[in-house]
Coordinates of C-alpha atoms and ligand atoms in Angstrom, one line a residue:
M88 CA -33.7 29.3 4.6
L89 CA -31.8 26.4 3.1
K90 CA -33.3 24.6 0.2
R91 CA -34.5 21.1 1.4
V92 CA -33.7 18.2 -0.7
I93 CA -35.3 14.8 -0.2
V94 CA -33.3 11.9 -1.7
I95 CA -35.2 8.7 -2.1
G96 CA -33.0 5.6 -1.5
A97 CA -29.6 5.1 0.1
G98 CA -27.9 3.2 -2.6
F99 CA -24.6 4.5 -4.1
A100 CA -26.3 7.0 -6.3
G101 CA -28.6 8.4 -3.6
L102 CA -25.7 8.6 -1.2
S103 CA -23.5 10.3 -3.7
A104 CA -26.2 12.8 -4.7
A105 CA -27.0 13.6 -1.1
T106 CA -23.4 14.1 0.0
S107 CA -22.7 16.4 -3.0
L108 CA -25.8 18.5 -2.4
A109 CA -25.1 18.7 1.3
D110 CA -21.6 19.8 0.5
K111 CA -23.1 22.5 -1.8
G112 CA -25.1 23.8 1.2
Y113 CA -28.5 22.1 0.8
E114 CA -30.4 20.6 3.7
V115 CA -30.5 17.0 2.7
T116 CA -32.5 14.0 4.0
I117 CA -32.3 10.5 2.6
L118 CA -35.4 8.3 3.0
E119 CA -34.5 4.6 2.7
K120 CA -37.0 1.8 2.9
N121 CA -34.5 -0.9 4.2
E122 CA -33.0 -1.2 7.6
M123 CA -29.5 -0.5 6.3
A124 CA -28.0 1.9 3.6
G125 CA -26.3 0.5 0.5
G126 CA -29.1 -0.8 -1.6
R127 CA -27.8 -3.6 -3.7
A128 CA -24.5 -3.5 -1.8
R129 CA -25.9 -4.2 1.7
L130 CA -24.4 -7.0 3.8
F131 CA -25.7 -9.6 6.3
R132 CA -24.1 -11.7 8.9
A133 CA -25.0 -15.3 9.7
K134 CA -23.2 -18.0 11.6
G135 CA -20.0 -16.0 11.9
F136 CA -19.9 -15.3 8.1
T137 CA -20.1 -11.7 6.6
F138 CA -21.8 -11.7 3.2
D139 CA -21.7 -8.9 0.7
M140 CA -25.2 -9.1 -0.9
G141 CA -24.3 -7.6 -4.4
P142 CA -21.2 -6.2 -6.0
S143 CA -18.0 -8.0 -5.5
W144 CA -15.7 -6.6 -8.2
Y145 CA -13.9 -3.3 -7.3
W146 CA -12.9 -1.9 -10.6
M147 CA -11.9 1.7 -11.7
P148 CA -10.2 2.7 -8.4
D149 CA -9.7 6.1 -10.0
V150 CA -13.4 6.8 -10.0
F151 CA -13.6 6.1 -6.2
E152 CA -10.6 8.4 -5.8
T153 CA -12.4 11.1 -7.8
Y154 CA -15.5 10.7 -5.6
F155 CA -13.8 11.1 -2.3
A156 CA -11.5 13.8 -3.6
R157 CA -14.5 16.0 -4.3
F158 CA -14.9 16.2 -0.6
G159 CA -11.1 16.4 0.3
K160 CA -10.9 12.7 1.1
T161 CA -9.4 9.5 -0.3
P162 CA -10.7 6.0 0.0
A163 CA -7.7 5.2 2.2
D164 CA -9.2 7.5 4.9
Y165 CA -12.0 4.9 5.2
Y166 CA -10.8 1.5 4.0
D167 CA -7.8 -0.6 3.0
L168 CA -7.7 -1.6 -0.7
V169 CA -5.7 -4.6 -1.8
R170 CA -4.9 -5.4 -5.4
L171 CA -5.8 -9.1 -6.2
N172 CA -3.2 -11.3 -8.0
P173 CA -4.3 -13.2 -9.8
S174 CA -7.0 -10.8 -10.8
Y175 CA -9.4 -13.7 -11.3
T176 CA -9.4 -17.4 -12.6
V177 CA -11.4 -18.5 -15.7
I178 CA -12.4 -22.1 -15.7
F179 CA -12.8 -23.7 -19.2
G180 CA -13.3 -27.2 -17.9
P181 CA -12.6 -29.4 -14.9
N182 CA -8.9 -29.6 -15.8
D183 CA -8.6 -26.5 -17.8
A184 CA -8.3 -23.1 -16.0
V185 CA -6.2 -19.9 -16.3
D186 CA -5.3 -17.4 -13.7
L187 CA -5.2 -13.9 -15.0
P188 CA -2.0 -12.2 -13.6
A189 CA -2.3 -8.8 -12.3
D190 CA 0.7 -7.5 -14.2
L191 CA 0.6 -6.7 -18.0
E192 CA 3.8 -8.6 -18.8
G193 CA 2.5 -11.8 -17.3
L194 CA -0.9 -11.3 -19.1
K195 CA 0.9 -10.9 -22.5
Q196 CA 2.8 -14.1 -21.8
L197 CA -0.4 -15.8 -21.0
F198 CA -2.0 -14.5 -24.2
D199 CA 1.1 -15.6 -26.3
S200 CA 0.9 -19.1 -24.7
I201 CA -2.7 -19.5 -25.9
E202 CA -2.3 -17.8 -29.3
P203 CA 1.2 -17.1 -30.4
G204 CA 1.7 -13.3 -31.3
S205 CA -1.4 -12.2 -29.4
G206 CA 0.6 -10.6 -26.6
V207 CA 1.7 -7.8 -28.9
R208 CA -1.8 -7.4 -30.2
L209 CA -3.0 -7.2 -26.6
D210 CA -0.8 -4.1 -26.2
E211 CA -2.3 -2.4 -29.1
F212 CA -5.9 -3.4 -28.1
L213 CA -5.2 -2.0 -24.6
R214 CA -3.6 1.2 -26.1
Q215 CA -6.9 1.9 -28.0
A216 CA -8.9 0.8 -24.9
A217 CA -6.9 3.3 -22.7
Y218 CA -8.0 6.1 -25.1
K219 CA -11.6 5.0 -24.8
Y220 CA -11.4 4.8 -21.1
E221 CA -9.8 8.3 -20.9
V222 CA -12.6 9.8 -23.1
G223 CA -15.4 7.7 -21.8
I224 CA -14.7 7.9 -18.0
N225 CA -13.2 11.3 -17.9
N226 CA -15.7 13.0 -20.2
F227 CA -18.7 11.1 -21.6
V228 CA -20.0 9.6 -18.3
W229 CA -20.0 13.1 -16.7
K230 CA -22.5 14.5 -19.2
P231 CA -26.0 14.8 -17.8
S232 CA -27.2 13.7 -21.3
R233 CA -30.2 16.0 -21.3
S234 CA -29.6 17.2 -24.8
I235 CA -27.6 16.1 -27.9
T236 CA -26.0 19.6 -27.9
E237 CA -23.8 18.5 -24.9
F238 CA -22.1 16.3 -27.4
L239 CA -21.7 18.7 -30.3
S240 CA -18.2 20.0 -29.7
L241 CA -15.7 19.3 -32.4
K242 CA -13.4 17.7 -30.0
L243 CA -16.2 15.3 -28.8
L244 CA -17.3 14.5 -32.3
Y245 CA -13.7 13.7 -33.2
D246 CA -13.5 11.5 -30.1
V247 CA -16.8 9.7 -31.1
T248 CA -15.2 8.6 -34.3
R249 CA -12.2 7.1 -32.4
L250 CA -14.4 5.5 -29.8
D251 CA -15.8 2.9 -32.1
V252 CA -19.3 3.7 -31.0
F253 CA -20.9 2.2 -34.2
Q254 CA -18.8 -0.9 -34.3
S255 CA -19.8 -4.0 -32.2
F256 CA -17.4 -5.2 -29.4
A257 CA -17.5 -8.7 -30.9
S258 CA -16.2 -7.6 -34.3
H259 CA -13.6 -5.2 -32.7
A260 CA -12.3 -8.1 -30.5
R261 CA -11.9 -10.4 -33.7
K262 CA -9.6 -7.9 -35.3
F263 CA -7.1 -8.7 -32.6
F264 CA -7.7 -12.2 -31.4
S265 CA -9.0 -15.4 -32.8
H266 CA -8.5 -18.2 -30.2
P267 CA -11.9 -18.9 -28.5
K268 CA -10.4 -18.8 -25.1
L269 CA -8.9 -15.4 -25.6
L270 CA -12.1 -14.1 -27.1
Q271 CA -13.9 -15.3 -23.9
L272 CA -11.3 -13.6 -21.7
I273 CA -11.7 -10.4 -23.7
E274 CA -15.5 -10.5 -23.9
F275 CA -16.0 -11.4 -20.2
P276 CA -16.1 -7.8 -18.8
I277 CA -18.8 -7.0 -21.3
L278 CA -21.1 -9.4 -19.5
F279 CA -21.1 -6.8 -16.7
L280 CA -22.7 -4.4 -19.1
G281 CA -25.7 -6.6 -19.5
A282 CA -25.7 -7.2 -23.3
T283 CA -24.0 -9.6 -25.7
P284 CA -20.6 -8.6 -27.2
Q285 CA -22.6 -8.4 -30.6
N286 CA -24.9 -5.7 -29.1
T287 CA -22.4 -3.8 -27.1
P288 CA -20.5 -0.9 -28.8
A289 CA -16.7 -1.5 -29.2
M290 CA -16.2 1.6 -27.1
Y291 CA -16.7 -0.6 -24.0
S292 CA -13.2 -2.1 -24.6
L293 CA -12.6 0.6 -22.0
M294 CA -13.8 -2.2 -19.5
N295 CA -10.8 -4.2 -20.6
Y296 CA -8.5 -1.3 -19.8
A297 CA -10.2 -0.9 -16.4
E298 CA -9.8 -4.7 -15.6
M299 CA -6.4 -5.5 -17.2
A300 CA -4.5 -2.3 -16.7
L301 CA -6.1 -0.6 -13.7
G302 CA -6.6 -3.9 -11.8
T303 CA -9.1 -5.8 -9.7
W304 CA -9.1 -4.6 -6.1
Y305 CA -10.8 -5.5 -2.9
P306 CA -11.6 -3.4 0.2
M307 CA -10.6 -5.3 3.3
G308 CA -13.9 -6.1 5.1
G309 CA -15.9 -6.4 2.0
M310 CA -17.6 -4.2 -0.6
H311 CA -19.9 -2.9 2.0
E312 CA -17.0 -0.9 3.4
I313 CA -17.5 1.6 0.5
V314 CA -21.1 2.1 1.8
K315 CA -19.9 2.6 5.3
A316 CA -17.4 5.2 4.0
M317 CA -20.0 6.9 1.9
V318 CA -22.5 7.0 4.9
S319 CA -19.9 8.4 7.1
L320 CA -18.9 11.1 4.7
A321 CA -22.5 12.0 4.0
E322 CA -23.2 12.4 7.7
E323 CA -20.1 14.4 8.1
K324 CA -21.5 16.8 5.4
G325 CA -24.7 17.1 7.2
V326 CA -27.0 14.6 5.5
T327 CA -29.7 13.0 7.6
I328 CA -30.3 9.3 6.7
R329 CA -33.7 8.0 7.8
L330 CA -33.8 4.2 7.5
N331 CA -37.0 2.0 7.4
Q332 CA -38.8 4.8 5.6
T333 CA -40.7 3.4 2.6
V334 CA -41.6 6.3 0.2
Q335 CA -45.2 5.9 -0.9
K336 CA -45.8 9.2 -2.8
I337 CA -44.0 12.3 -4.3
D338 CA -46.8 14.8 -3.7
V339 CA -47.5 17.4 -6.3
P340 CA -50.5 19.5 -5.4
K341 CA -53.3 19.1 -7.8
G342 CA -52.9 21.2 -11.1
G343 CA -49.3 22.0 -10.2
T344 CA -46.0 20.9 -11.5
V345 CA -43.9 21.2 -8.4
A346 CA -43.3 18.4 -5.8
K347 CA -44.1 19.8 -2.3
R348 CA -43.6 16.9 -0.1
V349 CA -42.5 13.2 0.0
I350 CA -44.9 10.8 2.0
T351 CA -43.6 7.6 3.5
D352 CA -45.2 4.9 5.6
K353 CA -44.0 6.7 8.7
G354 CA -44.5 10.4 7.9
T355 CA -44.4 13.4 5.6
F356 CA -41.3 15.3 4.5
E357 CA -41.4 18.8 3.1
A358 CA -39.2 19.2 0.0
D359 CA -38.0 22.0 -2.4
V360 CA -36.3 19.4 -4.6
V361 CA -36.7 15.7 -4.9
V362 CA -34.0 13.4 -6.1
A363 CA -35.2 9.7 -6.7
G364 CA -32.4 7.2 -6.4
A365 CA -34.9 4.3 -6.1
D366 CA -35.5 2.1 -9.2
Y367 CA -36.7 4.6 -11.9
N368 CA -39.6 2.5 -13.0
H369 CA -40.8 2.1 -9.5
V370 CA -40.7 5.9 -9.0
E371 CA -42.7 6.4 -12.3
T372 CA -45.3 3.7 -11.7
S373 CA -45.8 3.9 -7.9
L374 CA -44.7 7.2 -6.5
V375 CA -45.9 9.8 -9.0
E376 CA -49.4 10.2 -10.8
P377 CA -49.6 8.7 -14.3
G378 CA -49.6 12.2 -15.8
Q379 CA -46.4 13.0 -14.1
R380 CA -44.4 10.1 -15.6
N381 CA -41.7 10.6 -18.2
Y382 CA -42.3 7.3 -20.0
D383 CA -45.3 5.1 -20.5
D384 CA -45.5 1.3 -20.0
A385 CA -44.9 0.6 -23.8
Y386 CA -41.5 2.4 -23.3
W387 CA -40.5 0.4 -20.3
Q388 CA -41.6 -2.8 -21.9
K389 CA -39.2 -2.1 -24.8
R390 CA -36.2 -1.5 -22.5
V391 CA -33.5 -4.1 -22.8
M392 CA -32.6 -5.0 -19.2
A393 CA -29.3 -6.3 -18.0
P394 CA -29.6 -9.8 -16.6
S395 CA -31.1 -10.5 -13.2
S396 CA -29.3 -13.0 -11.1
L397 CA -29.8 -16.2 -9.0
L398 CA -27.5 -15.9 -6.0
F399 CA -26.4 -18.3 -3.3
Y400 CA -24.7 -17.1 -0.1
L401 CA -22.9 -20.2 1.4
G402 CA -21.0 -20.7 4.6
V403 CA -18.6 -23.7 4.2
N404 CA -17.0 -25.3 7.2
R405 CA -13.6 -26.0 5.4
R406 CA -11.2 -24.2 3.1
I407 CA -11.4 -25.0 -0.7
P408 CA -7.8 -24.8 -1.9
R409 CA -8.5 -24.9 -5.6
L410 CA -10.6 -21.7 -5.6
Q411 CA -9.2 -18.2 -6.0
H412 CA -11.1 -15.0 -4.9
H413 CA -12.9 -14.6 -8.2
N414 CA -13.7 -17.7 -10.3
L415 CA -15.5 -17.6 -13.6
F416 CA -17.0 -20.8 -14.9
F417 CA -16.9 -20.5 -18.6
D418 CA -17.2 -24.2 -19.0
E419 CA -20.4 -24.2 -21.0
D420 CA -21.6 -22.6 -24.2
F421 CA -21.9 -18.8 -23.7
A422 CA -23.9 -18.3 -26.9
L423 CA -26.6 -20.6 -25.7
H424 CA -26.7 -19.0 -22.2
A425 CA -26.9 -15.5 -23.8
E426 CA -29.7 -16.5 -26.1
E427 CA -31.6 -17.8 -23.0
I428 CA -31.1 -14.4 -21.3
Y429 CA -31.7 -11.9 -24.2
T430 CA -33.3 -13.5 -27.2
N431 CA -35.5 -16.2 -25.8
P432 CA -35.7 -15.5 -22.1
R433 CA -36.1 -18.5 -19.8
W434 CA -34.2 -20.4 -17.2
P435 CA -30.9 -21.4 -18.8
T436 CA -30.2 -24.9 -19.9
R437 CA -26.5 -25.0 -19.0
P438 CA -25.5 -21.6 -17.5
L439 CA -22.1 -20.0 -17.0
F440 CA -21.7 -18.9 -13.4
Y441 CA -19.4 -17.0 -11.1
A442 CA -18.0 -18.1 -7.7
S443 CA -16.5 -15.6 -5.3
A444 CA -14.6 -16.6 -2.2
P445 CA -13.7 -13.3 -0.5
S446 CA -12.4 -15.4 2.4
K447 CA -9.3 -16.1 0.2
T448 CA -8.3 -12.5 0.7
D449 CA -10.1 -11.5 3.8
P450 CA -10.1 -14.0 6.8
G451 CA -12.5 -11.5 8.6
V452 CA -15.5 -12.6 6.5
A453 CA -15.5 -16.3 7.6
P454 CA -14.8 -18.1 10.8
N455 CA -11.4 -19.8 11.1
G456 CA -10.9 -22.6 8.7
C457 CA -14.0 -21.8 6.8
E458 CA -14.8 -20.4 3.3
N459 CA -17.3 -17.7 2.4
L460 CA -18.8 -18.5 -1.0
F461 CA -21.0 -16.3 -3.2
L462 CA -22.4 -17.9 -6.3
L463 CA -24.0 -15.9 -9.1
I464 CA -25.9 -17.2 -12.2
P465 CA -26.9 -14.4 -14.6
V466 CA -30.5 -15.1 -15.7
A467 CA -33.2 -13.2 -17.7
P468 CA -35.3 -10.8 -15.8
D469 CA -39.0 -11.6 -15.0
L470 CA -38.7 -15.3 -14.7
L471 CA -40.9 -17.3 -12.6
D472 CA -38.8 -17.6 -9.4
D473 CA -39.7 -20.5 -7.0
E474 CA -37.9 -22.7 -4.5
P475 CA -37.7 -25.8 -6.6
T476 CA -36.1 -23.9 -9.6
R477 CA -33.5 -22.4 -7.3
E478 CA -32.7 -25.8 -5.8
R479 CA -32.4 -27.3 -9.3
Y480 CA -29.8 -24.7 -10.2
Y481 CA -28.0 -25.1 -6.9
D482 CA -27.4 -28.8 -7.6
L483 CA -26.5 -28.1 -11.2
I484 CA -23.7 -25.6 -10.4
M485 CA -22.6 -27.4 -7.3
T486 CA -22.0 -30.5 -9.3
R487 CA -19.8 -28.4 -11.6
L488 CA -18.1 -26.6 -8.8
E489 CA -17.3 -29.7 -7.0
G490 CA -16.1 -31.4 -10.2
Y491 CA -13.6 -28.5 -10.6
V492 CA -12.3 -28.3 -7.1
G493 CA -12.2 -32.1 -6.7
E494 CA -13.9 -32.4 -3.3
S495 CA -17.4 -32.3 -1.9
I496 CA -18.7 -28.8 -1.0
R497 CA -22.4 -29.6 -0.4
D498 CA -21.7 -31.9 2.6
H499 CA -19.8 -28.9 4.2
V500 CA -22.3 -26.1 3.8
I501 CA -23.3 -24.9 7.2
Y502 CA -25.2 -21.8 6.0
K503 CA -27.1 -21.3 2.8
R504 CA -29.3 -18.5 1.5
S505 CA -30.6 -18.0 -2.0
Y506 CA -31.7 -14.8 -3.6
A507 CA -33.3 -14.0 -7.0
H508 CA -36.0 -12.1 -8.8
R509 CA -38.7 -11.9 -6.0
D510 CA -36.0 -10.7 -3.6
F511 CA -34.9 -7.9 -5.9
K512 CA -38.5 -6.8 -6.3
A513 CA -39.2 -7.1 -2.5
D514 CA -36.0 -5.5 -1.3
Y515 CA -35.5 -2.8 -4.0
N516 CA -38.7 -2.5 -6.0
A517 CA -36.6 -3.6 -8.8
F518 CA -38.3 -3.3 -12.3
R519 CA -38.8 -6.9 -13.6
G520 CA -36.6 -8.1 -10.8
N521 CA -33.6 -6.5 -12.4
A522 CA -30.2 -7.0 -10.7
Y523 CA -28.2 -4.3 -12.5
G524 CA -30.4 -2.0 -14.5
L525 CA -30.5 -1.5 -18.2
A526 CA -28.2 -3.1 -20.7
N527 CA -25.6 -0.8 -22.2
T528 CA -26.6 -1.1 -25.8
L529 CA -26.0 1.6 -28.3
M530 CA -29.7 2.5 -28.2
Q531 CA -29.7 2.9 -24.5
T532 CA -26.7 5.1 -24.2
A533 CA -26.4 8.7 -23.0
I534 CA -29.3 10.8 -24.2
L535 CA -31.2 7.6 -25.2
K536 CA -31.3 6.5 -21.5
P537 CA -34.2 7.4 -19.2
S538 CA -33.6 11.1 -18.5
L539 CA -32.2 12.2 -15.2
K540 CA -34.8 15.0 -15.1
S541 CA -38.6 14.9 -14.8
K542 CA -40.2 16.5 -17.8
K543 CA -43.5 17.1 -15.9
V544 CA -42.5 17.9 -12.3
T545 CA -40.0 20.7 -12.4
N546 CA -38.1 19.9 -9.2
L547 CA -37.9 16.1 -9.6
F548 CA -34.6 14.5 -10.7
Y549 CA -33.6 10.8 -11.0
T550 CA -30.3 9.2 -10.3
G551 CA -29.0 5.6 -10.1
Q552 CA -28.4 2.7 -12.4
L553 CA -31.5 3.1 -14.6
T554 CA -30.5 6.6 -15.8
V555 CA -27.1 8.0 -16.9
P556 CA -24.4 6.9 -17.0
G557 CA -25.6 3.3 -16.3
P558 CA -25.2 0.3 -14.0
G559 CA -22.2 -0.6 -11.8
V560 CA -20.8 1.0 -8.7
P561 CA -18.5 3.6 -10.3
P562 CA -21.3 4.8 -12.7
S563 CA -23.8 5.0 -9.8
L564 CA -21.3 7.2 -7.9
I565 CA -21.0 9.3 -11.0
S566 CA -24.7 9.5 -11.5
G567 CA -25.2 11.0 -8.0
L568 CA -22.5 13.7 -8.6
V569 CA -24.0 14.5 -12.0
V570 CA -27.5 14.9 -10.8
A571 CA -26.4 17.0 -7.8
D572 CA -24.6 19.5 -10.3
E573 CA -27.8 19.6 -12.3
V574 CA -29.9 20.4 -9.2
A575 CA -27.5 23.2 -8.2
K576 CA -27.7 24.7 -11.7
E577 CA -31.5 24.9 -11.5
F578 CA -32.1 25.5 -7.8
A579 CA -29.1 27.6 -6.8
Q580 CA -28.6 28.0 -3.1
A581 CA -28.7 31.5 -1.9
E582 CA -26.0 30.9 0.7
S583 CA -23.6 28.0 1.2
P584 CA -23.2 27.2 4.8
T585 CA -22.0 24.0 6.3
V586 CA -24.9 22.3 8.0
P587 CA -23.6 21.0 11.3
N588 CA -24.4 17.4 11.8
S589 CA -26.4 17.1 14.9
Q590 CA -27.3 13.6 14.1
K591 CA -25.7 10.5 15.7
S592 CA -24.3 8.1 13.1
S593 CA -27.4 6.4 11.5
Y594 CA -25.2 3.6 10.2
K595 CA -26.6 0.4 11.6
N596 CA -23.9 -2.1 12.4
L597 CA -25.5 -5.5 12.5
Ligands
FAD877 C1 -25.7 -9.4 -7.5 C2 -25.1 -8.1 -8.1 C3 -23.8 -8.1 -8.4 C4 -23.3 -6.9 -8.8 N1 -21.8 -6.9 -9.0 C5 -21.2 -5.7 -9.3 C6 -19.8 -5.6 -9.2 O1 -19.2 -6.6 -9.0 N2 -19.3 -4.4 -9.5 C7 -19.9 -3.3 -9.7 O2 -19.4 -2.2 -10.0 N3 -21.3 -3.3 -9.7 C8 -22.0 -4.5 -9.6 N4 -23.3 -4.6 -9.4 C9 -24.1 -3.4 -9.8 C10 -24.1 -2.3 -8.7 O3 -24.3 -3.0 -7.5 C11 -25.4 -1.5 -8.9 O4 -25.3 -0.9 -10.2 C12 -25.5 -0.3 -7.9 O5 -25.3 -0.8 -6.6 C13 -26.8 0.4 -8.1 O6 -26.9 1.5 -7.2 P1 -28.1 2.4 -7.1 O7 -27.9 3.4 -6.1 O8 -28.4 2.9 -8.5 O9 -29.4 1.5 -6.8 P2 -29.7 0.6 -5.4 O10 -28.6 0.0 -4.8 O11 -30.9 -0.3 -5.8 O12 -30.3 1.7 -4.5 C14 -31.6 2.2 -4.5 C15 -32.2 2.3 -3.1 O13 -33.4 2.7 -3.1 C16 -34.3 2.1 -2.1 N5 -35.6 2.2 -2.4 C17 -36.4 1.6 -3.4 N6 -37.7 1.9 -3.4 C18 -37.8 2.8 -2.3 C19 -38.9 3.5 -1.7 N7 -40.1 3.3 -2.2 N8 -38.6 4.2 -0.7 C20 -37.4 4.4 -0.1 N9 -36.4 3.7 -0.6 C21 -36.5 2.9 -1.7 C22 -33.7 0.8 -2.2 O14 -33.9 0.1 -0.9 C23 -32.2 1.0 -2.4 O15 -31.5 1.0 -1.1 C24 -24.0 -5.7 -9.0 C25 -25.3 -5.8 -8.6 C26 -25.9 -6.9 -8.2 C27 -27.3 -6.9 -7.8

């Protein structure tokens, strides 16, 4: 009999783990609480607009290539990628903005125009970052990080010294650049990692390499196209995806250490192995018994979370010429905003924010002559999230947005939806309403992250943005593949047949 694997959650990590396990010959079922796969990367449609709900930056195209190549496919089998040029725009003030060119020569000229001589230094900065990317993305992130011994090869130790693990990103960047605008440009991708440049290891300049050298891409149709592709591939491999199934318990018979079944609000599913791709803390606090947890409440309270987000999805009944696809509003003091996220968590006084207008690239996501707008303010997790607060921030950032584009937007909004902490909790059981998991600080890296294996339940594994390697779409894909390999090592399948997919596509096209 095939070993039965139950995967909890159809986010990127759950889909990736399930597909890889099915490919290895396991009988895999995903149980997902929502009506659609994709987790934080779901979509919704309203008034002719198609809104991606979460991720909007497609970085590290090589990781997506690697993912699909595992199964003999390429992303091009499923969606059309376009490289954005400019990659994005940074707004320093109402009349002060720079477009980041996609080509390196253009980028160097831009740097030189802001700080003479910095173009050559950018070359050297990126040369070092390329090495970090090579080691980080092709080696480190593929480690299951279950033991320090995984990192004890001479080659890896040598790599660690060259990776600048113990130097902060902030001081590393200042060795190359001094103009505040360049520092902001260089430090911006670090914000994705959910910590300040002072608390982020310099190793993460690999993000600059990813962004500047490998480019910013967009799958036509939107980021959810990646989910559709993964669902299609999962089903091709024989994975059964059961939507609208909220897992309530991972059942370990009394006195035992082996999970036997997974119980949802709709039924019971027998399991030989369980892979939990839902928020790690939710699984620990709600789905297993207290004695079966890896970590106690004190541990979780000490974790440094990446920011949560206040989001607005807006349908605008006219085009907004001054906006590009990705627009970063760095027109306020980042240090103050960072302090209000990390050091003294509260609603920010004068936040930075991000505006995405995918309709600039993709006319399909908005009706003719309209603009699809997605606004994101990074905020501390666990804040009191109510309507008046959301409205206050809507007005605050709209005033700045309108000041920059030089025309009214509010008067032309024909669809509006906000989304923040309480939605992250309700939709994804997100610990403290987190949007993108744990911050990538040194003390929360590799073996210092929540483990991908249960220490108490022998056949329970974890995957997703709260375990290794970390938050973001590419790391979540990797997380699923890594956990699948760990399952296969410990629960080897006797035979490896291809399970025919008798299921009709469970992908629900709204
Ligand atoms: C607003 C926002 C913007 C982002 N921007 C980017 C970006 O531009 N680029 C990028 O690379 N990354 C970005 N990210 C991060 C990226 O989206 C996440 O790191 C990634 O999607 C996490 O995937 P996951 O599979 O770990 O978790 P999830 O997507 O949360 O998947 C977990 C799944 O488990 C399900 N689940 C939870 N509890 C249960 C239960 N009891 N029973 C059954 N199912 C359950 C959930 O419904 C969910 O579908 C962004 C995230 C957010 C929120």
